[in-house]
Short mmCIF file of C-alpha atoms in Angstrom, two decimals:
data_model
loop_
_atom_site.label_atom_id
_atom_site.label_comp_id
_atom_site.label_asym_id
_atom_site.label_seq_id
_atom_site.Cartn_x
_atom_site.Cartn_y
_atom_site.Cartn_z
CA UNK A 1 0.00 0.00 0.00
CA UNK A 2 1.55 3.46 -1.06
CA UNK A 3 2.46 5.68 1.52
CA UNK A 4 0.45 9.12 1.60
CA UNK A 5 2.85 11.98 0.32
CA UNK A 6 4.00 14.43 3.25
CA UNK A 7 1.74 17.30 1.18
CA UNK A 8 -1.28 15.56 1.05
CA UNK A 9 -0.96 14.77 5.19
CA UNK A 10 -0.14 18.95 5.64
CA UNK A 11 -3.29 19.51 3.82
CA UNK A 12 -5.44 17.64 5.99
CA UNK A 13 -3.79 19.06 8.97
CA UNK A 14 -3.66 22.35 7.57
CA UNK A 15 -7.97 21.61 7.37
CA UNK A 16 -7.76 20.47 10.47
CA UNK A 17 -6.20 23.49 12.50
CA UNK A 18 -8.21 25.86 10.23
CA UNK A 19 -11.62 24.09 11.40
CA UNK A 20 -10.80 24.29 15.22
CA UNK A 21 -8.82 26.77 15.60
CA UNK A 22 -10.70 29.53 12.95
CA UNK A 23 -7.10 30.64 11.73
CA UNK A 24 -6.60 31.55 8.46
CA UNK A 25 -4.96 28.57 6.12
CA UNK A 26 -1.66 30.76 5.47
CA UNK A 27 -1.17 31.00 9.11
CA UNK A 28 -0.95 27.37 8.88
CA UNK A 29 3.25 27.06 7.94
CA UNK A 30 5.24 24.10 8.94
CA UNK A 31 6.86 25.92 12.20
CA UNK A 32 4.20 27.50 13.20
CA UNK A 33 3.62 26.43 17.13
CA UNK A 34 -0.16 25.55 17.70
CA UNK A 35 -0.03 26.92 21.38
CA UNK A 36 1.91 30.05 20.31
CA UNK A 37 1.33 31.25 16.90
CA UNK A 38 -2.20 29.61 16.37
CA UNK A 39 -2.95 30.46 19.82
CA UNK A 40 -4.13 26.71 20.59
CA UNK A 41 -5.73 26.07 23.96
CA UNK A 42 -5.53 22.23 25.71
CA UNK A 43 -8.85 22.12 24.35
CA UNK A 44 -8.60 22.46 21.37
CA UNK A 45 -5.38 20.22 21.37
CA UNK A 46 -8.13 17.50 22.40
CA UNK A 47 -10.55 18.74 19.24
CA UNK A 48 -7.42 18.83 16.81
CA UNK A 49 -6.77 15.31 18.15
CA UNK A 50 -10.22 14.11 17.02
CA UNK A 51 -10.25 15.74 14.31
CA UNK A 52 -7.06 14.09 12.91
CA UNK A 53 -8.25 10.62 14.16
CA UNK A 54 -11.19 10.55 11.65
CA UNK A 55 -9.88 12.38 8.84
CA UNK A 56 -6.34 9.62 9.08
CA UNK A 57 -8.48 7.15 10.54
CA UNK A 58 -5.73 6.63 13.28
CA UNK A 59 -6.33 6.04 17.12
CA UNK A 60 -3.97 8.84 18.84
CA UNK A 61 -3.68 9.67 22.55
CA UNK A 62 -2.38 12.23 23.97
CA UNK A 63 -0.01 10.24 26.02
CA UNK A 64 2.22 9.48 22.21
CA UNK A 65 2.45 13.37 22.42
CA UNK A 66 2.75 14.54 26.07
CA UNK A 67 3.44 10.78 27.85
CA UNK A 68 1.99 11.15 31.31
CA UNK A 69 4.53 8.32 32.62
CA UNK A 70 7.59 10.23 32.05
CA UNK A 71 6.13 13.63 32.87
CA UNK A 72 4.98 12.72 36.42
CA UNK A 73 7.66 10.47 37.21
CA UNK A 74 8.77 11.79 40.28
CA UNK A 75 12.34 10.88 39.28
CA UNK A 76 11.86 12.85 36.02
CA UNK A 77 11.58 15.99 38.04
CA UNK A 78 12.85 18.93 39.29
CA UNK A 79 10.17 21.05 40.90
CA UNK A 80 7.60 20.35 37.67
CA UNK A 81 10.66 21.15 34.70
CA UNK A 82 12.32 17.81 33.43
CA UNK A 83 15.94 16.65 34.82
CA UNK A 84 18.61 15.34 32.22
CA UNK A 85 17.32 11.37 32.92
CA UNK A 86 13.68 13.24 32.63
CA UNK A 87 14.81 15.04 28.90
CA UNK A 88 16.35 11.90 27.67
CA UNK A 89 12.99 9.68 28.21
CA UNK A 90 11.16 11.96 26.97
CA UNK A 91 13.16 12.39 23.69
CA UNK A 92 13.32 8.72 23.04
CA UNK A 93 9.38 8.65 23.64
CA UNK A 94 8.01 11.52 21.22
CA UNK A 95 10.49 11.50 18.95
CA UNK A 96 9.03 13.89 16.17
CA UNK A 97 9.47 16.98 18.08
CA UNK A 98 12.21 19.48 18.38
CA UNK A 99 12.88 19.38 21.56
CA UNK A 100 16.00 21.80 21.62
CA UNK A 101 13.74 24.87 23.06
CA UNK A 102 12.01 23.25 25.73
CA UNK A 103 15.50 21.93 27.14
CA UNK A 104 16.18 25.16 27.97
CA UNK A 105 13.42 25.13 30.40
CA UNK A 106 12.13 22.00 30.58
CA UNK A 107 8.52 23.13 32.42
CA UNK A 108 6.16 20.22 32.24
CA UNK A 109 3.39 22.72 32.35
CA UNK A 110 4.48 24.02 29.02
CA UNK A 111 5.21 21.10 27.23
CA UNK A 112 2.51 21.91 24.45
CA UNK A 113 3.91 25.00 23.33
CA UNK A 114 6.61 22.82 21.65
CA UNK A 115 4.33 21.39 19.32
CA UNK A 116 4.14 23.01 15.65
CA UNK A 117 2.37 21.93 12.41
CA UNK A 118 5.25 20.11 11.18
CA UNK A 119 5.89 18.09 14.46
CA UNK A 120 1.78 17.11 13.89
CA UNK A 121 2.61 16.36 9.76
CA UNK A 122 5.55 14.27 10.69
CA UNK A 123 3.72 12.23 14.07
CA UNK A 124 0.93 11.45 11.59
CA UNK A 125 3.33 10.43 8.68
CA UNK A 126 5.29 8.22 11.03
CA UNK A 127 1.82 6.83 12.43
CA UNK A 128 0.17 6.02 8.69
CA UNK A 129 3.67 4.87 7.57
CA UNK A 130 3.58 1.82 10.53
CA UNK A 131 0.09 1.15 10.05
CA UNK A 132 1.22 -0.25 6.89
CA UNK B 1 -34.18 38.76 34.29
CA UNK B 2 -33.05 41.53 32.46
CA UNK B 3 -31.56 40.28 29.21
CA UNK B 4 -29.03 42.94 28.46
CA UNK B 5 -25.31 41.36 29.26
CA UNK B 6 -23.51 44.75 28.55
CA UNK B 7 -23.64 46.90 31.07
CA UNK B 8 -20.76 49.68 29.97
CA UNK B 9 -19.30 50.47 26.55
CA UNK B 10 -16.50 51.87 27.05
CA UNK B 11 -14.46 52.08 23.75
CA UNK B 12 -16.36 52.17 20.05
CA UNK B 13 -14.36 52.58 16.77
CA UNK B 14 -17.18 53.22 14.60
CA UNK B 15 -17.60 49.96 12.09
CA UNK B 16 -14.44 48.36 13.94
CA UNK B 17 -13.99 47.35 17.18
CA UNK B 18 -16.24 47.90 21.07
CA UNK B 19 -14.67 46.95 24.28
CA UNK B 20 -17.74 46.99 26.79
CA UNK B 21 -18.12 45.15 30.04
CA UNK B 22 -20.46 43.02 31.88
CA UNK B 23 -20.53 42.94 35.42
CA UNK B 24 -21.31 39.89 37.70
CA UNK B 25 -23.06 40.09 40.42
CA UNK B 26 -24.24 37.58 43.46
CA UNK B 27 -28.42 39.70 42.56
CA UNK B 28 -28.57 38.05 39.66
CA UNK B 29 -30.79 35.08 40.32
CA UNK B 30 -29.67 32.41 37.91
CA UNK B 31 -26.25 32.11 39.58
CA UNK B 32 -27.79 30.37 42.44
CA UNK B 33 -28.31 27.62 40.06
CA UNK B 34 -24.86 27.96 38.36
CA UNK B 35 -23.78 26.48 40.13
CA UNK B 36 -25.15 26.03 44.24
CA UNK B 37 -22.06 27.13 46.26
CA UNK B 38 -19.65 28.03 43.17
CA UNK B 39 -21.19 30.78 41.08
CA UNK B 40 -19.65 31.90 38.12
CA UNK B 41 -21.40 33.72 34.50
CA UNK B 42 -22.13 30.72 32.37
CA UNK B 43 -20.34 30.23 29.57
CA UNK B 44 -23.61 31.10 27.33
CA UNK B 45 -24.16 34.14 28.72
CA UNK B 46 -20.15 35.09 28.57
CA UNK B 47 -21.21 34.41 24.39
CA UNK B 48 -24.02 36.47 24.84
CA UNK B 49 -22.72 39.39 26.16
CA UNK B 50 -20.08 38.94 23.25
CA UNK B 51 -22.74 38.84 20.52
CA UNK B 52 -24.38 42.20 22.36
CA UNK B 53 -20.57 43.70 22.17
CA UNK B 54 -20.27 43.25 18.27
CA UNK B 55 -23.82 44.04 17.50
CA UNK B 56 -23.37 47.53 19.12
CA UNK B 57 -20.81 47.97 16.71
CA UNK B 58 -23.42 47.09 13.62
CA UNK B 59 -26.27 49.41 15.31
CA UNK B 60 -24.17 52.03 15.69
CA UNK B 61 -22.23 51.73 11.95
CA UNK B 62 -25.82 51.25 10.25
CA UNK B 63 -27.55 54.12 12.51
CA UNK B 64 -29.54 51.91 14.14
CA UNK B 65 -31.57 50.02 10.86
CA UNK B 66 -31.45 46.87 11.16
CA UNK B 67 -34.28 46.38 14.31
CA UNK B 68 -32.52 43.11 14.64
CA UNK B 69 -29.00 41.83 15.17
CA UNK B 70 -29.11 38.51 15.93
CA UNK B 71 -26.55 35.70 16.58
CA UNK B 72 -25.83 33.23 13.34
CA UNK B 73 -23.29 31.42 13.87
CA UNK B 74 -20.87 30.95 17.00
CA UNK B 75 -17.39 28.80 16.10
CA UNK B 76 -14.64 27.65 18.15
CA UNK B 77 -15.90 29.82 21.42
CA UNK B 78 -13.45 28.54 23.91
CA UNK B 79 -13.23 28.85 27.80
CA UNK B 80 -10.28 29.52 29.53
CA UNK B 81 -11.35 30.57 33.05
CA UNK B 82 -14.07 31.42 35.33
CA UNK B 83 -15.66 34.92 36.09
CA UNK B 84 -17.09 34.93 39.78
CA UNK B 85 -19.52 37.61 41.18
CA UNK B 86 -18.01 41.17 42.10
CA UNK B 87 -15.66 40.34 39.10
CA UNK B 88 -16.12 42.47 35.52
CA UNK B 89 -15.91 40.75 32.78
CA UNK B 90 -14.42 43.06 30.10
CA UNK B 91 -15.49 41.91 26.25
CA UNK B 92 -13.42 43.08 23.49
CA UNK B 93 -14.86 42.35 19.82
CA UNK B 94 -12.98 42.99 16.55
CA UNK B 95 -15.18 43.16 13.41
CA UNK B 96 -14.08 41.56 10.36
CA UNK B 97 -16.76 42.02 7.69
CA UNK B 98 -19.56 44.24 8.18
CA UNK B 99 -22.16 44.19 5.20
CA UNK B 100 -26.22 45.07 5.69
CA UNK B 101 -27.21 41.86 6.50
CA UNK B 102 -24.28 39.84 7.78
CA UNK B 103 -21.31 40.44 9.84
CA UNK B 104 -18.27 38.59 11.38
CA UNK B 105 -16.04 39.18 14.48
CA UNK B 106 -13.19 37.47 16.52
CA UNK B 107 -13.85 38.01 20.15
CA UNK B 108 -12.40 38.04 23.53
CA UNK B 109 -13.25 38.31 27.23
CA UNK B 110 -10.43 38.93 29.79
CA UNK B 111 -10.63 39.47 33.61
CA UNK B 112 -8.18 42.28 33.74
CA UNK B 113 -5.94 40.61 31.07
CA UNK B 114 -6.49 37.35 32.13
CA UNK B 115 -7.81 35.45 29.00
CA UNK B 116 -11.52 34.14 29.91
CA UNK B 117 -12.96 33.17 26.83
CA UNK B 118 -12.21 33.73 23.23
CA UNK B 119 -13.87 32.85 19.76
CA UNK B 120 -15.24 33.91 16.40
CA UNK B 121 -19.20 34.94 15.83
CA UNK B 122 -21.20 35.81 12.41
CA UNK B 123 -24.71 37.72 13.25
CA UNK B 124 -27.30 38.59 10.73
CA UNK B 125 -28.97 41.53 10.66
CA UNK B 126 -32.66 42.07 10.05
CA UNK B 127 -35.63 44.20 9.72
CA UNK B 128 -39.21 42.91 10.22
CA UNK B 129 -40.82 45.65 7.72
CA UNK B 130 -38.65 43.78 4.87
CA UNK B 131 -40.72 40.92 5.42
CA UNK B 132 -44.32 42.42 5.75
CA UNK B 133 -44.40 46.11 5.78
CA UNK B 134 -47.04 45.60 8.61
CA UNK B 135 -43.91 45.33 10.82
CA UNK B 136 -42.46 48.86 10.71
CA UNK B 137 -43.76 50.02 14.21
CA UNK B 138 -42.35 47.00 15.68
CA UNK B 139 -38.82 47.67 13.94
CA UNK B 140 -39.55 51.98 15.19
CA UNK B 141 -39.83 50.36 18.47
CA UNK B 142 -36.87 48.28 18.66
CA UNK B 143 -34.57 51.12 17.03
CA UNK B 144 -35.87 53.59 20.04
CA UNK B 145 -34.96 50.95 22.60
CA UNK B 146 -31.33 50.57 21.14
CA UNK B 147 -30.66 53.71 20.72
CA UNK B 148 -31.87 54.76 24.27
CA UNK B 149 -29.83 51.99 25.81
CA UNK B 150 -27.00 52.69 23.94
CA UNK B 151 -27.10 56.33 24.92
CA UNK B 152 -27.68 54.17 28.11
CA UNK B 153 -24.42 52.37 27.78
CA UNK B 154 -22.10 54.89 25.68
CA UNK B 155 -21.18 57.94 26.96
CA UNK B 156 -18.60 58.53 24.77
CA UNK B 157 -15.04 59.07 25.13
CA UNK B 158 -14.02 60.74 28.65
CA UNK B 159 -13.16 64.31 28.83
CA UNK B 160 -9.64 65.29 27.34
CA UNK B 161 -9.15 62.12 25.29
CA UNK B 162 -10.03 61.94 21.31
CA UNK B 163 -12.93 60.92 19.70
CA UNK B 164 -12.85 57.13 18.88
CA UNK B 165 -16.34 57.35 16.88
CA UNK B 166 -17.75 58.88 13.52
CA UNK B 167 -20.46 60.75 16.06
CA UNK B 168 -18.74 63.51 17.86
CA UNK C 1 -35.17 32.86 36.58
CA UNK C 2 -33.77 29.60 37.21
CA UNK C 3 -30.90 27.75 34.97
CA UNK C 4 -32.58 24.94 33.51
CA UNK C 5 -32.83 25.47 29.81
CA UNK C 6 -35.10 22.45 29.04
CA UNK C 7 -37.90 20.62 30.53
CA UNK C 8 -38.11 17.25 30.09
CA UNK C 9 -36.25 14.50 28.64
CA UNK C 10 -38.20 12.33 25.94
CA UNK C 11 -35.08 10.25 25.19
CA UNK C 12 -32.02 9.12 26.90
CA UNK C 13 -29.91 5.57 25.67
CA UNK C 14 -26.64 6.15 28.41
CA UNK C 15 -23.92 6.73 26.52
CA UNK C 16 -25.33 7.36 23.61
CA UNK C 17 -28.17 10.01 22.65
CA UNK C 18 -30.56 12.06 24.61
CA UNK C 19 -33.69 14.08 23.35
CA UNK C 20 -35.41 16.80 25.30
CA UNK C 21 -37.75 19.02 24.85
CA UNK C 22 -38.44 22.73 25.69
CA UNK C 23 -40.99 24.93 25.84
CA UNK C 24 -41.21 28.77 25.23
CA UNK C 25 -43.37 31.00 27.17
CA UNK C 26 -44.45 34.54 27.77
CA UNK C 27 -43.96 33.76 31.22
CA UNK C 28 -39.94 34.25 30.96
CA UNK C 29 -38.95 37.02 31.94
CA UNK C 30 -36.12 37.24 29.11
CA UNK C 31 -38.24 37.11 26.65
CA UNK C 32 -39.74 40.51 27.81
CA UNK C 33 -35.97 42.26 26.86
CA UNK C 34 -35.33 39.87 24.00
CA UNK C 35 -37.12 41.80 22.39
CA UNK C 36 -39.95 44.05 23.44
CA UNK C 37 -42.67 43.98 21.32
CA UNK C 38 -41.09 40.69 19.19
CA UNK C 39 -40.31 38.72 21.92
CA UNK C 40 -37.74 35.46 20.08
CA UNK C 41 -35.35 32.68 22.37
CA UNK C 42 -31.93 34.04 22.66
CA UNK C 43 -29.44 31.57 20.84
CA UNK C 44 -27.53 31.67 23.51
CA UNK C 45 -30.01 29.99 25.63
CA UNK C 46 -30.69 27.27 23.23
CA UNK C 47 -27.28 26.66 23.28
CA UNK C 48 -27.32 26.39 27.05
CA UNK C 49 -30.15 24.01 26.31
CA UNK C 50 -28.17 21.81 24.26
CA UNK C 51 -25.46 21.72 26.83
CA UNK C 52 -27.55 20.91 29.69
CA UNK C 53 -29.11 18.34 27.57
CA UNK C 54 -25.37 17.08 26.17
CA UNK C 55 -24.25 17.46 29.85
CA UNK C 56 -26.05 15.22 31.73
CA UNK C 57 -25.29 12.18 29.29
CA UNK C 58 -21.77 13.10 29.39
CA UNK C 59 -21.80 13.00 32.99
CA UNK C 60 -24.53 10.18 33.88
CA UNK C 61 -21.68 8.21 31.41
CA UNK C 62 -19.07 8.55 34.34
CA UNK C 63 -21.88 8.47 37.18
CA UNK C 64 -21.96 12.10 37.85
CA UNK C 65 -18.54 11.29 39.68
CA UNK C 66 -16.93 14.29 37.54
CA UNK C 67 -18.02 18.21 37.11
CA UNK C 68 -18.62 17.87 33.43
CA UNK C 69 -18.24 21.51 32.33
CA UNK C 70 -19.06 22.84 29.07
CA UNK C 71 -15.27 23.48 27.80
CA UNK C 72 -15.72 24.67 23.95
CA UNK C 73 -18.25 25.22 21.53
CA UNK C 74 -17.04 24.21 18.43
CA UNK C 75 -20.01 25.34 16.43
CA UNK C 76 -23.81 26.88 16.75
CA UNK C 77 -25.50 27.92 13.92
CA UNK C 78 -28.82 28.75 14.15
CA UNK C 79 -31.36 29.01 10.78
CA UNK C 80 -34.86 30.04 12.35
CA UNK C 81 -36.07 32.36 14.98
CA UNK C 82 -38.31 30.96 18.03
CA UNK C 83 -41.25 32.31 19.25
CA UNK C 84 -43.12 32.10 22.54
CA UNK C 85 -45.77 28.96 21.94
CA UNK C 86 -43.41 27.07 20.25
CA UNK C 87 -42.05 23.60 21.86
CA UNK C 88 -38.23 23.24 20.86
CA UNK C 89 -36.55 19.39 20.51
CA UNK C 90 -32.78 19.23 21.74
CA UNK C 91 -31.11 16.11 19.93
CA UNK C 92 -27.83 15.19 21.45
CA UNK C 93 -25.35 12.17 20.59
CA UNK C 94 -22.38 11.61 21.92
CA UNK C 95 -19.31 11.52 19.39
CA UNK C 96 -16.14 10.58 21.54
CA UNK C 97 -15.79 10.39 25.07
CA UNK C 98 -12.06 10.02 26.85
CA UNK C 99 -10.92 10.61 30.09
CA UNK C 100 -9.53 14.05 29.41
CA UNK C 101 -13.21 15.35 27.26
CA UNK C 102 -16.15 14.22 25.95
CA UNK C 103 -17.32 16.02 22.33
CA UNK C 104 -21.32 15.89 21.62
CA UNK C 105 -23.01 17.15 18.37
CA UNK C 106 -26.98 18.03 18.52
CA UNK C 107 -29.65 19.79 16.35
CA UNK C 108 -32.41 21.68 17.49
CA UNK C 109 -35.53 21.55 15.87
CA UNK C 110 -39.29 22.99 15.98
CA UNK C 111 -41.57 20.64 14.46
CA UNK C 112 -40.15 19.79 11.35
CA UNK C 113 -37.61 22.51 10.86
CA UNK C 114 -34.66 22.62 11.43
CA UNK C 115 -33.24 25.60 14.22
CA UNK C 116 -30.31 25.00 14.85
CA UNK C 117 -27.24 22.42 14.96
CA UNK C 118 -24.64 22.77 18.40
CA UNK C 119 -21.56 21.09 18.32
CA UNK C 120 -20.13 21.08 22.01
CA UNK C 121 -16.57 19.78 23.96
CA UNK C 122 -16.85 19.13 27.95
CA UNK C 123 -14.11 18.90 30.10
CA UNK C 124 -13.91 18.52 33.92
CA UNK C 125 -12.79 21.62 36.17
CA UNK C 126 -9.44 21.55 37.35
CA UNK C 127 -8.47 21.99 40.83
CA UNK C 128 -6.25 24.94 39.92
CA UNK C 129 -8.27 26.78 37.13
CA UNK C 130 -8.19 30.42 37.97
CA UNK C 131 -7.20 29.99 41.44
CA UNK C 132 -11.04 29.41 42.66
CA UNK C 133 -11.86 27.36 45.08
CA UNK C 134 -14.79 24.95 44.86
CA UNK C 135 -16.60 22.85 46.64
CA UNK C 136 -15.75 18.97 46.91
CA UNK C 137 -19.20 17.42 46.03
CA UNK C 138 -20.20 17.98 42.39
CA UNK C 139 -22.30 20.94 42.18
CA UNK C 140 -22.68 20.81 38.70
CA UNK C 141 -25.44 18.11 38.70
CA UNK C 142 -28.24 19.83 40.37
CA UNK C 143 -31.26 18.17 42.10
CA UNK C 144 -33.07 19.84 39.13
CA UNK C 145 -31.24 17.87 36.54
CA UNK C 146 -31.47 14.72 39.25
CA UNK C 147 -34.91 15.11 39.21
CA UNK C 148 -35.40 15.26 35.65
CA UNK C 149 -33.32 12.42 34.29
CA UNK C 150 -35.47 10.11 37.58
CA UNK C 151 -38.87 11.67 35.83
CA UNK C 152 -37.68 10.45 32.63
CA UNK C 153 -36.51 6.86 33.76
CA UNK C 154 -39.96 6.40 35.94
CA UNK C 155 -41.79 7.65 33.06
CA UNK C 156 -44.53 5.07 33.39
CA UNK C 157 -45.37 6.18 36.61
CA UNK C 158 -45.56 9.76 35.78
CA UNK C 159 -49.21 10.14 34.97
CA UNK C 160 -50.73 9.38 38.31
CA UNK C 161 -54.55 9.41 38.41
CA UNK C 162 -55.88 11.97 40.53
#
């Protein structure tokens, strides 16, 4: 079975974050951050997350993008921001992400804000591509 | 209860943008029920006073035609936080598009700053008399009630500062 | 003028779908500001409506253990106005339902026609939103609702002969 091309998956993202978030499709660009420049809130993390599961016909939870198990493991943490052991877990876990940012303050509470369109493209291109 | 969810404009850029408030208080009856021992302005009403924002804007843009101005469509209204009694809600809408019989506008409402709520609202604008001309003292009626509770609502810009509407 | 924004259930398959039905009247007080002299159901209300309706499925799924809130409206439209006299049906399934929020999608209808369709997320409150305080026991579900979910489940024994 052929693989979706990368464009075709941005498109339906693009749809998706212009449905629930009521941003304009050229906001949509590959580094935009959903918290930050599409001004995302958690909830409508949870709609874009439904949203993607029926238009990719894909089960996602949020724990593939924000893994509760590392980020309340009490030997993770420093006072709610990651330690080095905490960082390196995490990286192995969610692997699409750029992660460089956040290490320079590793706040649990913000761990969204690291997310942007092209970390969503490439986490559903990874997930279609081992559904195969 | 009163229906009116503004209770102070207190910036208008004529066709453009209101910021107006709504005030919460423990008198207003429906909180007991929302909710028994944790009131706080539903999240409908928070919408509501957001549609009454922008539709100042149209009234006051159109000169007070359209006898209605009525919510169409409400999209990706979001709610951030809670606005408890004594607390003033302050509503900031942003038009968009503003034709005769449509309009559009983002939204906000922040508690001093604090992000409340936020989302995007289309209203339609209408007048009775275009339907059956039998209407028109119904529409004369509404239009005197908005305009007196605008004049209500609006006293214009405070002393010293510039004019932020087409009306002096 | 209290909150409840419908007034009885006619439907309600846990977990699933709930119908209820509301009726308009003069005697509102609202209705008397919205507007005078054409008096019409804000939208905002029937939207509250819908989320009462979408509410109390959302929460009798998790036995009213959680304070279902309403947490986003992802879309009410609204294509007629409605009038005092007029009985109003709130349709409500439920379209995913996790730990972390349910989503619900409903049309409202008069008769026939269509009114409007309300497309809704819930969420539960969090202990630290805003820095309020609230109460322990879940507030949210009202004896009103109680009551009106227990008329609808004992519905055979509603008409009592007098």
């Amino acid at each position: 079975m052929a693989t979706r091309p990368r464009e075709e998956i941005f498109d339906k993202v693009r749809q998706a974050l212009v449905d629930a978030l009521s941003v304009e499709e050229d906001e949509v660009t590959e580094e935009a951050t959903l918290t930050g420049d599409l001004q995302a809130e958690s909830i409508d993390i949870l709609d874009i997350v439904f949203r993607l599961e029926k238009a990719f016909n894909v089960k996602i939870s949020q724990e593939e993008l924000a893994p509760r198990d590392v980020l309340s493991n009490p030997e993770y943490l420093n006072n709610r921001k990651l330690n080095e052991a905490g960082m390196a877990a995490l990286k192995e876990r969610v692997k699409h992400a750029d992660w460089s940012r956040f290490e320079q303050d590793p706040d649990i509470d913000k761990i969204l804000d690291v997310f942007t369109v092209g970390t969503i493209v490439n986490f559903v291109e990874d997930k279609l591509a081992s559904a195969n | 209860m009163k229906f009116v969810l503004i209770d102070r404009i207190t910036e208008l850029e004529s066709g453009k943008r209101v910021v107006a408030q709504k005030a919460v208080s423990l008198a207003e009856e429906y909180l007991a029920d929302h909710f028994p021992k944790f009131p706080v302005l539903p999240g409908v009403l928070i919408v509501e006073a957001m549609v009454q924002a922008a539709a100042w804007v149209v009234r006051e843009s159109l000169d007070f035609g359209p006898s209605l101005v009525l919510l169409k469509e409400a999209r990706n209204v979001t709610y951030k936080s809670f606005v408890a009694p004594g607390q003033v809600l302050t509503i900031e809408a942003t038009c968009s598009a503003l034709g005769r019989q449509e309009s559009s506008f983002s939204a906000r409402g922040h508690l001093a700053g604090r992000d409340i709520a936020k989302g995007r609202l289309t209203l339609r604008h209408l007048t009775l008399a275009e339907t059956d001309a039998g209407w028109e003292p119904v529409d004369q009626t509404l239009r005197e009630r908005h305009r007196a509770l605008f004049r209500l609502l609006w006293k214009g810009c405070p002393a010293g500062q510039p004019a932020a509407t087409s009306e002096g | 003028m209290r909150w409840i924004w419908f007034d009885r259930f006619e439907e309600f398959v846990p977990g699933e779908r709930a119908v209820s039905v509301k009726n308009v009247s003069l005697a509102e007080d609202h209705l008397h500001d919205h507007f005078p002299g054409f008096p019409i159901q804000p939208a905002s209300l029937m939207i509250e409506g819908m989320a009462q309706t979408a509410g109390i499925l959302v929460g009798h799924a998790r036995d009213f253990t959680e304070k279902v809130i309403l947490a986003k409206v992802k879309r009410a439209a609204f294509h007629q106005i409605v009038r005092p006299g007029d009985q109003i049906r709130f349709s409500a399934r439920v379209e995913s339902m996790s730990d972390a929020a349910a989503m619900t999608r409903g049309e409202i209808r008069c008769g026939d026609e269509l009114v409007g369709e309300v497309d809704l997320v819930f969420s539960h409150i969090d202990q630290n939103v805003s820095g309020l305080e609230f109460p322990e026991e879940n507030f949210v579900f009202t004896e009103e609702f109680m009551s009106l979910l227990r008329t609808y489940t004992q519905r055979d024994t509603e008409r009592i002969n007098l």
